[in-house]
Amino acid sequence: MEREKSEIPAPLTLFAAALYLVTNYARCGCPLLCRMVMRQLACIQAHPDESVTQAMRDTCRKLQEEWGRIADERALALH
């Protein structure tokens, strides 16, 4: 079932949450936070609101890929 547009957080709320998660990841390096950053970026990228520009979507996609590499590197370092 698709969520109603009104049920989805505003793009700026998602962006603020992503910044909060990135800041906390920088403090502790928690792998869970890294995955949460990736999820926030994916939500922004897929957001139905027209205020999310194509440039923002492209940036979120690229950052999500980069955070995926960070997560993979972190996982390797922990083993």
PDB file of C-alpha atoms in Angstrom, residues 6 8 11 13 18 21 29 32 55 60:
ATOM      1  CA  SER A   6       0.476  13.870   3.647  1.00  0.00           C
ATOM      2  CA  ILE A   8       5.411  11.380   4.248  1.00  0.00           C
ATOM      3  CA  PRO A  11      11.795  16.961   2.382  1.00  0.00           C
ATOM      4  CA  THR A  13      12.521  17.322   7.719  1.00  0.00           C
ATOM      5  CA  ALA A  18      20.052  13.137   7.649  1.00  0.00           C
ATOM      6  CA  LEU A  21      22.517  11.280  11.698  1.00  0.00           C
ATOM      7  CA  GLY A  29      31.160   5.671  13.745  1.00  0.00           C
ATOM      8  CA  LEU A  32      23.696   1.399  12.288  1.00  0.00           C
ATOM      9  CA  ALA A  55      19.919  17.973  -8.713  1.00  0.00           C
ATOM     10  CA  CYS A  60      21.279  12.032  -2.719  1.00  0.00           C
TER      11      CYS A  60
END
